[in-house]
Amino acid sequence: MSAMKLLVGTLRLWEVGRQVAFSSLTPGQECSGLRKTFWTAMRAVRTRADHQKLGHCITMGRIMRPDDANVAGNVHGGTILKMIEEAGAIISTRHCNSQNGERCVAALARVERTDFLSPMCIGEVAHVSAEITYTSKHSVEVQVHVMSENILTGTKKLTNKATLWYVPLSLKNVDKVLEVPPIVYLRQDQEEEGRKRYEAQKLERMETKWRNGDIVQPVLNPEPNTVSYSQSSLIHLVGPSDCTLHGFVHGGVTMKLMDEVAGIVAARHCKTNIVTASVDAINFHDKIRKGCVITISGRMTFTSNKSMEIEVLVDADPVVDNSQKRYRAASAFFTYVSLNQEGKPMPVPQLVPETEDEKKRFEEGKGRYLQMKAKRQGHTEPQP
């Protein structure tokens, strides 16, 4: 909620209170009820304002430049993911240092499924708003909304909603997770709802930690429409510009690289303009240190009529540290769609799985696709 909206809402509520206080009504149940409603609403506004003062809400914005977009002018999904993570990192780090104690930095642990609701274009302004919605003993949940604004017409639209989880790491010992200061909830049921989300994501993160243990191997002379034909890898040396002041890669930098590789896989497969449609939960299994060489690998796992699912794996190789071996740092599934010249989704070439592992991954991807399709249809059905 912007400061202007907060001011307008407060003034409206004050006017209600003024009318109640100076009305000709005699004291009674009706007047008492109005006064009670007024002060309840005022407490809610004051609590929201307190949240902003305490740093529980933040809003950022910037204009989209040509280097943020593809050749068709659509902003890369990785660019938006990076902005989302920056907002989440600021608000969670600020909150975790809001009380006296050992100083820390909030590290990204997980990003829940993120849908790209509407494309963003060059010249539009991205408004990213983040709010802390739940805190456990050692983690912070941040919910982020992204709005795009056409500054020529003033039109605004919601493009993204995301939920991120952070953990506070001590500046003295980055392997030490500190406790998180609790927040004040606007409603009694918010804490219980947040606890359920926390338990669900914790279980899913543990299940996926070792699920993607294999690596993507190159194949000579692959056939079109096969997994090997479009699979791609990017090798990146982690430098100071990729890292926090404490020498660890920003989660947003990793997500941007993951989206770049997934986009290459999708473009190779269908050879058309492609855009990110959604990102399944991104799990960050381990920190990536400055000086590591990271390999971001992508392979197609499933195609529906108009969408492509790409699995992206991030492996880190600490080349300057002989005591540590190569390890899996992050993993996720990206979904892309192919667009025609009018910007409408169009059919994609069907993937041809060859090996038993590819066929297994195809069926698993099909299951995720059908599950999400059923969930979307359930949300759109009219209520009886």
mmCIF file of C-alpha atoms in Angstrom:
data_model
loop_
_atom_site.group_PDB
_atom_site.id
_atom_site.type_symbol
_atom_site.label_atom_id
_atom_site.label_comp_id
_atom_site.label_asym_id
_atom_site.label_seq_id
_atom_site.Cartn_x
_atom_site.Cartn_y
_atom_site.Cartn_z
ATOM 1 C CA MET A 1 0.000 0.000 0.000
ATOM 2 C CA SER A 2 1.521 3.347 -1.043
ATOM 3 C CA ALA A 3 1.812 6.295 1.317
ATOM 4 C CA MET A 4 -0.789 8.205 -0.698
ATOM 5 C CA LYS A 5 -3.308 5.344 -0.509
ATOM 6 C CA LEU A 6 -2.650 5.042 3.207
ATOM 7 C CA LEU A 7 -3.287 8.781 3.681
ATOM 8 C CA VAL A 8 -6.488 8.720 1.615
ATOM 9 C CA GLY A 9 -7.774 5.670 3.516
ATOM 10 C CA THR A 10 -7.011 7.317 6.860
ATOM 11 C CA LEU A 11 -8.801 10.522 5.864
ATOM 12 C CA ARG A 12 -11.870 8.573 4.730
ATOM 13 C CA LEU A 13 -11.982 6.679 8.013
ATOM 14 C CA TRP A 14 -11.535 9.937 9.927
ATOM 15 C CA GLU A 15 -14.504 11.423 8.073
ATOM 16 C CA VAL A 16 -16.597 8.413 9.107
ATOM 17 C CA GLY A 17 -15.527 8.969 12.691
ATOM 18 C CA ARG A 18 -16.322 12.685 12.509
ATOM 19 C CA GLN A 19 -19.822 11.992 11.167
ATOM 20 C CA VAL A 20 -20.441 9.480 13.927
ATOM 21 C CA ALA A 21 -19.141 11.782 16.631
ATOM 22 C CA PHE A 22 -21.157 14.825 15.543
ATOM 23 C CA SER A 23 -24.290 13.152 14.234
ATOM 24 C CA SER A 24 -27.683 13.781 15.807
ATOM 25 C CA LEU A 25 -28.044 10.096 16.722
ATOM 26 C CA THR A 26 -28.780 9.436 20.341
ATOM 27 C CA PRO A 27 -26.420 7.063 22.110
ATOM 28 C CA GLY A 28 -27.511 3.556 21.325
ATOM 29 C CA GLN A 29 -26.638 0.302 19.693
ATOM 30 C CA GLU A 30 -26.443 1.753 16.137
ATOM 31 C CA CYS A 31 -24.064 4.567 17.032
ATOM 32 C CA SER A 32 -22.010 2.290 19.251
ATOM 33 C CA GLY A 33 -21.648 -0.213 16.400
ATOM 34 C CA LEU A 34 -20.492 2.502 13.999
ATOM 35 C CA ARG A 35 -17.939 3.755 16.475
ATOM 36 C CA LYS A 36 -16.683 0.204 17.053
ATOM 37 C CA THR A 37 -16.333 -0.392 13.297
ATOM 38 C CA PHE A 38 -14.510 2.921 12.915
ATOM 39 C CA TRP A 39 -11.917 2.229 15.598
ATOM 40 C CA THR A 40 -11.407 -1.342 14.401
ATOM 41 C CA ALA A 41 -10.627 -0.037 10.915
ATOM 42 C CA MET A 42 -8.346 2.651 12.329
ATOM 43 C CA ARG A 43 -6.375 0.031 14.267
ATOM 44 C CA ALA A 44 -5.910 -1.971 11.054
ATOM 45 C CA VAL A 45 -4.632 1.112 9.201
ATOM 46 C CA ARG A 46 -2.339 1.994 12.107
ATOM 47 C CA THR A 47 -0.965 -1.564 12.202
ATOM 48 C CA ARG A 48 -0.287 -1.421 8.452
ATOM 49 C CA ALA A 49 1.446 1.925 8.908
ATOM 50 C CA ASP A 50 3.512 0.438 11.748
ATOM 51 C CA HIS A 51 4.520 -2.396 9.423
ATOM 52 C CA GLN A 52 5.834 0.153 6.934
ATOM 53 C CA LYS A 53 7.690 2.051 9.647
ATOM 54 C CA LEU A 54 9.256 -1.175 10.887
ATOM 55 C CA GLY A 55 10.382 -2.143 7.399
ATOM 56 C CA HIS A 56 7.846 -4.938 6.820
ATOM 57 C CA CYS A 57 6.896 -3.450 3.412
ATOM 58 C CA ILE A 58 9.021 -2.097 0.584
ATOM 59 C CA THR A 59 8.379 -0.823 -2.947
ATOM 60 C CA MET A 60 10.948 -0.524 -5.739
ATOM 61 C CA GLY A 61 10.683 0.481 -9.373
ATOM 62 C CA ARG A 62 12.672 1.045 -12.554
ATOM 63 C CA ILE A 63 12.106 1.405 -16.281
ATOM 64 C CA MET A 64 12.719 -1.579 -18.556
ATOM 65 C CA ARG A 65 15.616 -1.047 -20.978
ATOM 66 C CA PRO A 66 16.467 -2.821 -24.262
ATOM 67 C CA ASP A 67 19.109 -4.976 -22.551
ATOM 68 C CA ASP A 68 16.367 -6.319 -20.226
ATOM 69 C CA ALA A 69 14.393 -7.864 -23.111
ATOM 70 C CA ASN A 70 14.600 -10.311 -25.997
ATOM 71 C CA VAL A 71 14.632 -9.395 -29.687
ATOM 72 C CA ALA A 72 10.824 -9.138 -29.698
ATOM 73 C CA GLY A 73 10.829 -6.565 -26.895
ATOM 74 C CA ASN A 74 9.491 -8.857 -24.153
ATOM 75 C CA VAL A 75 11.326 -8.476 -20.841
ATOM 76 C CA HIS A 76 13.257 -11.600 -19.850
ATOM 77 C CA GLY A 77 11.698 -13.598 -17.043
ATOM 78 C CA GLY A 78 15.125 -13.709 -15.401
ATOM 79 C CA THR A 79 15.219 -9.908 -15.228
ATOM 80 C CA ILE A 80 11.926 -9.879 -13.341
ATOM 81 C CA LEU A 81 13.034 -12.719 -11.055
ATOM 82 C CA LYS A 82 16.191 -10.775 -10.206
ATOM 83 C CA MET A 83 14.165 -7.683 -9.240
ATOM 84 C CA ILE A 84 11.828 -9.828 -7.141
ATOM 85 C CA GLU A 85 14.764 -11.342 -5.272
ATOM 86 C CA GLU A 86 16.419 -7.956 -4.694
ATOM 87 C CA ALA A 87 13.270 -6.636 -3.027
ATOM 88 C CA GLY A 88 12.946 -9.784 -0.936
ATOM 89 C CA ALA A 89 16.587 -9.681 0.154
ATOM 90 C CA ILE A 90 16.349 -6.035 1.241
ATOM 91 C CA ILE A 91 13.184 -6.396 3.293
ATOM 92 C CA SER A 92 14.179 -9.690 4.952
ATOM 93 C CA THR A 93 17.717 -8.549 5.788
ATOM 94 C CA ARG A 94 16.338 -5.296 7.211
ATOM 95 C CA HIS A 95 13.827 -7.184 9.364
ATOM 96 C CA CYS A 96 16.351 -9.736 10.638
ATOM 97 C CA ASN A 97 18.564 -6.860 11.826
ATOM 98 C CA SER A 98 15.702 -4.859 13.364
ATOM 99 C CA GLN A 99 16.598 -5.903 16.915
ATOM 100 C CA ASN A 100 19.830 -5.662 18.843
ATOM 101 C CA GLY A 101 21.926 -8.746 18.431
ATOM 102 C CA GLU A 102 24.309 -10.483 16.079
ATOM 103 C CA ARG A 103 24.230 -8.929 12.595
ATOM 104 C CA CYS A 104 23.226 -11.082 9.661
ATOM 105 C CA VAL A 105 22.363 -11.201 5.966
ATOM 106 C CA ALA A 106 19.236 -12.926 4.638
ATOM 107 C CA ALA A 107 20.007 -15.706 2.152
ATOM 108 C CA LEU A 108 17.441 -16.980 -0.346
ATOM 109 C CA ALA A 109 16.432 -20.579 0.390
ATOM 110 C CA ARG A 110 13.433 -21.134 -1.871
ATOM 111 C CA VAL A 111 11.125 -19.456 -4.375
ATOM 112 C CA GLU A 112 7.620 -20.875 -4.628
ATOM 113 C CA ARG A 113 5.926 -21.389 -8.001
ATOM 114 C CA THR A 114 5.811 -18.084 -9.874
ATOM 115 C CA ASP A 115 3.414 -17.426 -12.756
ATOM 116 C CA PHE A 116 4.091 -14.753 -15.357
ATOM 117 C CA LEU A 117 0.555 -13.403 -15.692
ATOM 118 C CA SER A 118 1.226 -10.808 -18.380
ATOM 119 C CA PRO A 119 4.280 -9.903 -20.501
ATOM 120 C CA MET A 120 6.249 -6.749 -19.740
ATOM 121 C CA CYS A 121 7.786 -4.693 -22.543
ATOM 122 C CA ILE A 122 10.640 -2.256 -23.108
ATOM 123 C CA GLY A 123 9.774 1.248 -21.889
ATOM 124 C CA GLU A 124 7.351 0.097 -19.207
ATOM 125 C CA VAL A 125 8.060 0.718 -15.529
ATOM 126 C CA ALA A 126 8.212 -2.283 -13.215
ATOM 127 C CA HIS A 127 6.869 -1.630 -9.693
ATOM 128 C CA VAL A 128 7.978 -4.331 -7.249
ATOM 129 C CA SER A 129 6.306 -4.398 -3.823
ATOM 130 C CA ALA A 130 7.378 -6.831 -1.116
ATOM 131 C CA GLU A 131 5.882 -7.606 2.296
ATOM 132 C CA ILE A 132 6.872 -9.968 5.080
ATOM 133 C CA THR A 133 3.885 -12.228 5.694
ATOM 134 C CA TYR A 134 5.241 -14.872 8.086
ATOM 135 C CA THR A 135 8.249 -15.575 10.271
ATOM 136 C CA SER A 136 9.282 -18.867 11.815
ATOM 137 C CA LYS A 137 12.140 -19.257 14.272
ATOM 138 C CA HIS A 138 14.759 -19.367 11.504
ATOM 139 C CA SER A 139 13.063 -18.206 8.287
ATOM 140 C CA VAL A 140 11.174 -15.304 6.721
ATOM 141 C CA GLU A 141 8.371 -15.536 4.160
ATOM 142 C CA VAL A 142 8.195 -12.605 1.728
ATOM 143 C CA GLN A 143 5.358 -12.125 -0.748
ATOM 144 C CA VAL A 144 6.114 -9.985 -3.792
ATOM 145 C CA HIS A 145 3.823 -8.402 -6.395
ATOM 146 C CA VAL A 146 5.059 -6.923 -9.679
ATOM 147 C CA MET A 147 3.034 -4.334 -11.580
ATOM 148 C CA SER A 148 3.911 -2.976 -15.022
ATOM 149 C CA GLU A 149 3.060 0.620 -15.887
ATOM 150 C CA ASN A 150 2.800 2.141 -19.339
ATOM 151 C CA ILE A 151 3.997 5.671 -18.573
ATOM 152 C CA LEU A 152 2.471 7.010 -21.815
ATOM 153 C CA THR A 153 -1.088 5.876 -21.053
ATOM 154 C CA GLY A 154 -0.910 5.325 -17.292
ATOM 155 C CA THR A 155 -2.187 1.762 -17.696
ATOM 156 C CA LYS A 156 -1.089 -0.648 -14.961
ATOM 157 C CA LYS A 157 -1.384 -4.427 -14.808
ATOM 158 C CA LEU A 158 -0.287 -7.209 -12.498
ATOM 159 C CA THR A 159 2.480 -9.265 -14.104
ATOM 160 C CA ASN A 160 3.856 -11.442 -11.297
ATOM 161 C CA LYS A 161 3.142 -12.782 -7.825
ATOM 162 C CA ALA A 162 5.853 -14.650 -5.940
ATOM 163 C CA THR A 163 6.585 -16.083 -2.506
ATOM 164 C CA LEU A 164 10.189 -16.300 -1.306
ATOM 165 C CA TRP A 165 11.765 -17.833 1.793
ATOM 166 C CA TYR A 166 14.927 -16.451 3.402
ATOM 167 C CA VAL A 167 17.131 -17.569 6.272
ATOM 168 C CA PRO A 168 19.378 -15.177 8.284
ATOM 169 C CA LEU A 169 23.080 -16.082 8.208
ATOM 170 C CA SER A 170 25.515 -14.613 10.720
ATOM 171 C CA LEU A 171 28.113 -12.202 9.346
ATOM 172 C CA LYS A 172 30.665 -13.698 11.720
ATOM 173 C CA ASN A 173 29.956 -17.280 10.616
ATOM 174 C CA VAL A 174 27.916 -17.713 7.417
ATOM 175 C CA ASP A 175 27.196 -21.336 8.290
ATOM 176 C CA LYS A 176 25.327 -20.230 11.412
ATOM 177 C CA VAL A 177 21.579 -19.596 11.054
ATOM 178 C CA LEU A 178 20.252 -16.998 13.480
ATOM 179 C CA GLU A 179 16.791 -16.536 14.967
ATOM 180 C CA VAL A 180 14.266 -14.273 13.248
ATOM 181 C CA PRO A 181 12.432 -11.485 15.124
ATOM 182 C CA PRO A 182 8.669 -12.190 15.103
ATOM 183 C CA ILE A 183 6.206 -9.941 13.306
ATOM 184 C CA VAL A 184 2.798 -8.625 14.369
ATOM 185 C CA TYR A 185 -0.077 -10.139 12.354
ATOM 186 C CA LEU A 186 -3.089 -8.132 11.218
ATOM 187 C CA ARG A 187 -5.437 -11.101 11.790
ATOM 188 C CA GLN A 188 -5.300 -14.012 14.180
ATOM 189 C CA ASP A 189 -5.553 -16.620 11.428
ATOM 190 C CA GLN A 190 -2.608 -15.192 9.446
ATOM 191 C CA GLU A 191 -0.044 -16.829 11.703
ATOM 192 C CA GLU A 192 -1.680 -20.249 11.421
ATOM 193 C CA GLU A 193 -1.979 -19.964 7.634
ATOM 194 C CA GLY A 194 1.689 -18.953 7.431
ATOM 195 C CA ARG A 195 2.713 -21.899 9.599
ATOM 196 C CA LYS A 196 0.971 -24.287 7.206
ATOM 197 C CA ARG A 197 2.786 -22.749 4.214
ATOM 198 C CA TYR A 198 6.071 -23.013 6.099
ATOM 199 C CA GLU A 199 5.634 -26.707 6.876
ATOM 200 C CA ALA A 200 4.596 -27.483 3.277
ATOM 201 C CA GLN A 201 7.603 -25.758 1.680
ATOM 202 C CA LYS A 202 9.985 -27.277 4.223
ATOM 203 C CA LEU A 203 8.812 -30.780 3.306
ATOM 204 C CA GLU A 204 9.038 -30.112 -0.441
ATOM 205 C CA ARG A 205 12.527 -28.640 -0.110
ATOM 206 C CA MET A 206 13.769 -31.745 1.687
ATOM 207 C CA GLU A 207 12.218 -34.024 -0.940
ATOM 208 C CA THR A 208 13.877 -32.219 -3.849
ATOM 209 C CA LYS A 209 17.313 -31.745 -2.299
ATOM 210 C CA TRP A 210 18.754 -34.937 -3.733
ATOM 211 C CA ARG A 211 16.218 -35.680 -6.473
ATOM 212 C CA ASN A 212 18.293 -34.134 -9.246
ATOM 213 C CA GLY A 213 21.625 -35.845 -8.702
ATOM 214 C CA ASP A 214 22.444 -36.556 -12.349
ATOM 215 C CA ILE A 215 24.148 -34.199 -14.793
ATOM 216 C CA VAL A 216 23.391 -33.237 -18.370
ATOM 217 C CA GLN A 217 25.763 -34.935 -20.821
ATOM 218 C CA PRO A 218 26.285 -33.717 -24.430
ATOM 219 C CA VAL A 219 25.322 -35.998 -27.331
ATOM 220 C CA LEU A 220 26.884 -35.961 -30.814
ATOM 221 C CA ASN A 221 24.615 -35.344 -33.834
ATOM 222 C CA PRO A 222 21.270 -35.408 -32.006
ATOM 223 C CA GLU A 223 18.003 -35.615 -33.936
ATOM 224 C CA PRO A 224 15.582 -32.627 -33.972
ATOM 225 C CA ASN A 225 12.873 -32.517 -31.283
ATOM 226 C CA THR A 226 14.847 -34.804 -28.981
ATOM 227 C CA VAL A 227 16.070 -33.883 -25.507
ATOM 228 C CA SER A 228 19.702 -33.905 -26.650
ATOM 229 C CA TYR A 229 18.992 -31.575 -29.578
ATOM 230 C CA SER A 230 17.951 -28.590 -27.457
ATOM 231 C CA GLN A 231 19.790 -29.199 -24.172
ATOM 232 C CA SER A 232 22.171 -26.370 -23.299
ATOM 233 C CA SER A 233 24.747 -25.399 -20.714
ATOM 234 C CA LEU A 234 26.317 -22.144 -19.597
ATOM 235 C CA ILE A 235 29.577 -21.923 -17.656
ATOM 236 C CA HIS A 236 30.066 -18.824 -15.520
ATOM 237 C CA LEU A 237 32.924 -17.691 -13.275
ATOM 238 C CA VAL A 238 31.453 -16.069 -10.170
ATOM 239 C CA GLY A 239 32.924 -12.602 -9.749
ATOM 240 C CA PRO A 240 32.540 -9.787 -7.207
ATOM 241 C CA SER A 241 29.689 -8.163 -9.175
ATOM 242 C CA ASP A 242 27.629 -11.368 -8.771
ATOM 243 C CA CYS A 243 27.982 -11.457 -5.000
ATOM 244 C CA THR A 244 26.906 -9.791 -1.812
ATOM 245 C CA LEU A 245 29.440 -7.865 0.255
ATOM 246 C CA HIS A 246 30.074 -11.142 2.053
ATOM 247 C CA GLY A 247 31.195 -13.115 -0.990
ATOM 248 C CA PHE A 248 28.115 -15.196 -1.812
ATOM 249 C CA VAL A 249 26.125 -15.107 -5.048
ATOM 250 C CA HIS A 250 22.842 -13.192 -5.016
ATOM 251 C CA GLY A 251 19.883 -15.522 -5.474
ATOM 252 C CA GLY A 252 18.587 -13.200 -8.181
ATOM 253 C CA VAL A 253 21.799 -13.574 -10.197
ATOM 254 C CA THR A 254 21.450 -17.362 -10.112
ATOM 255 C CA MET A 255 17.785 -17.213 -11.152
ATOM 256 C CA LYS A 256 18.563 -14.866 -14.054
ATOM 257 C CA LEU A 257 21.213 -17.285 -15.372
ATOM 258 C CA MET A 258 18.822 -20.218 -14.954
ATOM 259 C CA ASP A 259 16.122 -18.426 -16.940
ATOM 260 C CA GLU A 260 18.653 -17.558 -19.665
ATOM 261 C CA VAL A 261 19.611 -21.201 -20.145
ATOM 262 C CA ALA A 262 15.971 -22.343 -20.056
ATOM 263 C CA GLY A 263 15.166 -19.758 -22.723
ATOM 264 C CA ILE A 264 17.946 -21.058 -24.960
ATOM 265 C CA VAL A 265 16.597 -24.616 -24.641
ATOM 266 C CA ALA A 266 13.069 -23.479 -25.510
ATOM 267 C CA ALA A 267 14.232 -21.372 -28.482
ATOM 268 C CA ARG A 268 16.342 -24.218 -29.866
ATOM 269 C CA HIS A 269 13.403 -26.581 -29.660
ATOM 270 C CA CYS A 270 10.730 -24.481 -31.363
ATOM 271 C CA LYS A 271 12.802 -21.780 -33.170
ATOM 272 C CA THR A 272 10.247 -19.014 -32.483
ATOM 273 C CA ASN A 273 9.804 -16.130 -30.062
ATOM 274 C CA ILE A 274 9.454 -17.636 -26.591
ATOM 275 C CA VAL A 275 8.568 -16.187 -23.162
ATOM 276 C CA THR A 276 8.626 -17.508 -19.618
ATOM 277 C CA ALA A 277 5.164 -18.655 -18.558
ATOM 278 C CA SER A 278 5.945 -19.888 -15.039
ATOM 279 C CA VAL A 279 8.676 -21.153 -12.783
ATOM 280 C CA ASP A 280 8.099 -24.092 -10.502
ATOM 281 C CA ALA A 281 9.614 -23.907 -7.027
ATOM 282 C CA ILE A 282 13.320 -22.980 -7.144
ATOM 283 C CA ASN A 283 15.264 -24.684 -4.391
ATOM 284 C CA PHE A 284 18.648 -23.350 -3.319
ATOM 285 C CA HIS A 285 20.431 -26.360 -1.860
ATOM 286 C CA ASP A 286 23.725 -24.699 -0.958
ATOM 287 C CA LYS A 287 25.488 -21.331 -1.087
ATOM 288 C CA ILE A 288 27.711 -20.386 -4.040
ATOM 289 C CA ARG A 289 30.918 -18.586 -3.104
ATOM 290 C CA LYS A 290 32.876 -15.995 -5.024
ATOM 291 C CA GLY A 291 35.479 -17.623 -7.262
ATOM 292 C CA CYS A 292 33.407 -20.728 -7.986
ATOM 293 C CA VAL A 293 32.804 -21.888 -11.541
ATOM 294 C CA ILE A 294 29.111 -22.663 -11.943
ATOM 295 C CA THR A 295 27.574 -24.775 -14.693
ATOM 296 C CA ILE A 296 23.924 -24.069 -15.459
ATOM 297 C CA SER A 297 22.430 -26.913 -17.496
ATOM 298 C CA GLY A 298 18.988 -27.104 -19.043
ATOM 299 C CA ARG A 299 17.079 -29.923 -20.721
ATOM 300 C CA MET A 300 13.530 -30.258 -21.935
ATOM 301 C CA THR A 301 11.458 -32.733 -19.960
ATOM 302 C CA PHE A 302 7.904 -32.359 -21.293
ATOM 303 C CA THR A 303 5.804 -30.632 -23.947
ATOM 304 C CA SER A 304 2.062 -30.082 -24.026
ATOM 305 C CA ASN A 305 0.306 -28.649 -27.064
ATOM 306 C CA LYS A 306 1.451 -25.073 -26.348
ATOM 307 C CA SER A 307 3.987 -25.233 -23.523
ATOM 308 C CA MET A 308 7.442 -26.621 -22.781
ATOM 309 C CA GLU A 309 8.848 -27.664 -19.413
ATOM 310 C CA ILE A 310 12.611 -27.287 -18.968
ATOM 311 C CA GLU A 311 14.576 -28.636 -16.024
ATOM 312 C CA VAL A 312 17.483 -26.414 -14.987
ATOM 313 C CA LEU A 313 20.319 -27.595 -12.744
ATOM 314 C CA VAL A 314 23.062 -25.446 -11.200
ATOM 315 C CA ASP A 315 26.338 -27.106 -10.182
ATOM 316 C CA ALA A 316 29.143 -25.232 -8.413
ATOM 317 C CA ASP A 317 32.822 -26.138 -8.691
ATOM 318 C CA PRO A 318 35.011 -24.405 -6.057
ATOM 319 C CA VAL A 319 38.169 -24.394 -8.185
ATOM 320 C CA VAL A 320 40.194 -22.396 -5.626
ATOM 321 C CA ASP A 321 39.307 -24.779 -2.790
ATOM 322 C CA ASN A 322 40.637 -28.304 -3.171
ATOM 323 C CA SER A 323 38.918 -29.417 0.041
ATOM 324 C CA GLN A 324 35.433 -29.175 -1.487
ATOM 325 C CA LYS A 325 34.071 -31.140 -4.414
ATOM 326 C CA ARG A 326 31.581 -30.099 -7.087
ATOM 327 C CA TYR A 327 28.059 -29.845 -5.639
ATOM 328 C CA ARG A 328 24.459 -29.193 -6.681
ATOM 329 C CA ALA A 329 23.580 -25.595 -5.717
ATOM 330 C CA ALA A 330 20.084 -25.091 -7.146
ATOM 331 C CA SER A 331 17.392 -26.707 -9.297
ATOM 332 C CA ALA A 332 14.031 -25.762 -10.807
ATOM 333 C CA PHE A 333 11.529 -26.357 -13.613
ATOM 334 C CA PHE A 334 10.739 -23.509 -16.024
ATOM 335 C CA THR A 335 7.723 -23.441 -18.344
ATOM 336 C CA TYR A 336 7.875 -21.551 -21.643
ATOM 337 C CA VAL A 337 5.358 -20.823 -24.371
ATOM 338 C CA SER A 338 5.934 -20.053 -28.036
ATOM 339 C CA LEU A 339 4.391 -16.849 -29.435
ATOM 340 C CA ASN A 340 3.369 -15.974 -32.986
ATOM 341 C CA GLN A 341 3.845 -12.529 -34.567
ATOM 342 C CA GLU A 342 0.678 -11.271 -32.859
ATOM 343 C CA GLY A 343 2.009 -12.338 -29.463
ATOM 344 C CA LYS A 344 -0.454 -15.210 -29.094
ATOM 345 C CA PRO A 345 0.551 -18.709 -27.865
ATOM 346 C CA MET A 346 1.050 -21.208 -30.659
ATOM 347 C CA PRO A 347 1.592 -24.998 -30.806
ATOM 348 C CA VAL A 348 5.109 -26.266 -30.136
ATOM 349 C CA PRO A 349 6.908 -29.274 -31.672
ATOM 350 C CA GLN A 350 6.315 -32.346 -29.550
ATOM 351 C CA LEU A 351 9.296 -33.662 -27.603
ATOM 352 C CA VAL A 352 10.570 -37.116 -28.575
ATOM 353 C CA PRO A 353 12.015 -38.866 -25.475
ATOM 354 C CA GLU A 354 14.493 -41.609 -26.376
ATOM 355 C CA THR A 355 16.037 -43.153 -23.263
ATOM 356 C CA GLU A 356 14.198 -44.691 -20.319
ATOM 357 C CA ASP A 357 15.248 -41.794 -18.091
ATOM 358 C CA GLU A 358 13.892 -39.281 -20.609
ATOM 359 C CA LYS A 359 10.600 -41.162 -20.836
ATOM 360 C CA LYS A 360 10.366 -41.225 -17.040
ATOM 361 C CA ARG A 361 11.026 -37.491 -16.791
ATOM 362 C CA PHE A 362 8.437 -36.893 -19.541
ATOM 363 C CA GLU A 363 5.745 -38.718 -17.548
ATOM 364 C CA GLU A 364 6.707 -36.847 -14.375
ATOM 365 C CA GLY A 365 6.452 -33.557 -16.273
ATOM 366 C CA LYS A 366 3.085 -34.587 -17.664
ATOM 367 C CA GLY A 367 1.875 -35.254 -14.129
ATOM 368 C CA ARG A 368 2.981 -31.777 -12.985
ATOM 369 C CA TYR A 369 1.291 -30.212 -16.027
ATOM 370 C CA LEU A 370 -2.032 -32.011 -15.450
ATOM 371 C CA GLN A 371 -1.947 -31.232 -11.734
ATOM 372 C CA MET A 372 -1.435 -27.507 -12.350
ATOM 373 C CA LYS A 373 -4.052 -27.494 -15.130
ATOM 374 C CA ALA A 374 -6.611 -29.042 -12.781
ATOM 375 C CA LYS A 375 -5.708 -26.521 -10.093
ATOM 376 C CA ARG A 376 -6.222 -23.582 -12.486
ATOM 377 C CA GLN A 377 -9.568 -24.970 -13.659
ATOM 378 C CA GLY A 378 -10.652 -25.396 -10.059
ATOM 379 C CA HIS A 379 -9.924 -21.735 -9.368
ATOM 380 C CA THR A 380 -11.864 -20.539 -12.412
ATOM 381 C CA GLU A 381 -15.017 -22.609 -11.826
ATOM 382 C CA PRO A 382 -17.978 -20.514 -10.607
ATOM 383 C CA GLN A 383 -18.981 -20.991 -7.016
ATOM 384 C CA PRO A 384 -22.409 -22.647 -6.510
#
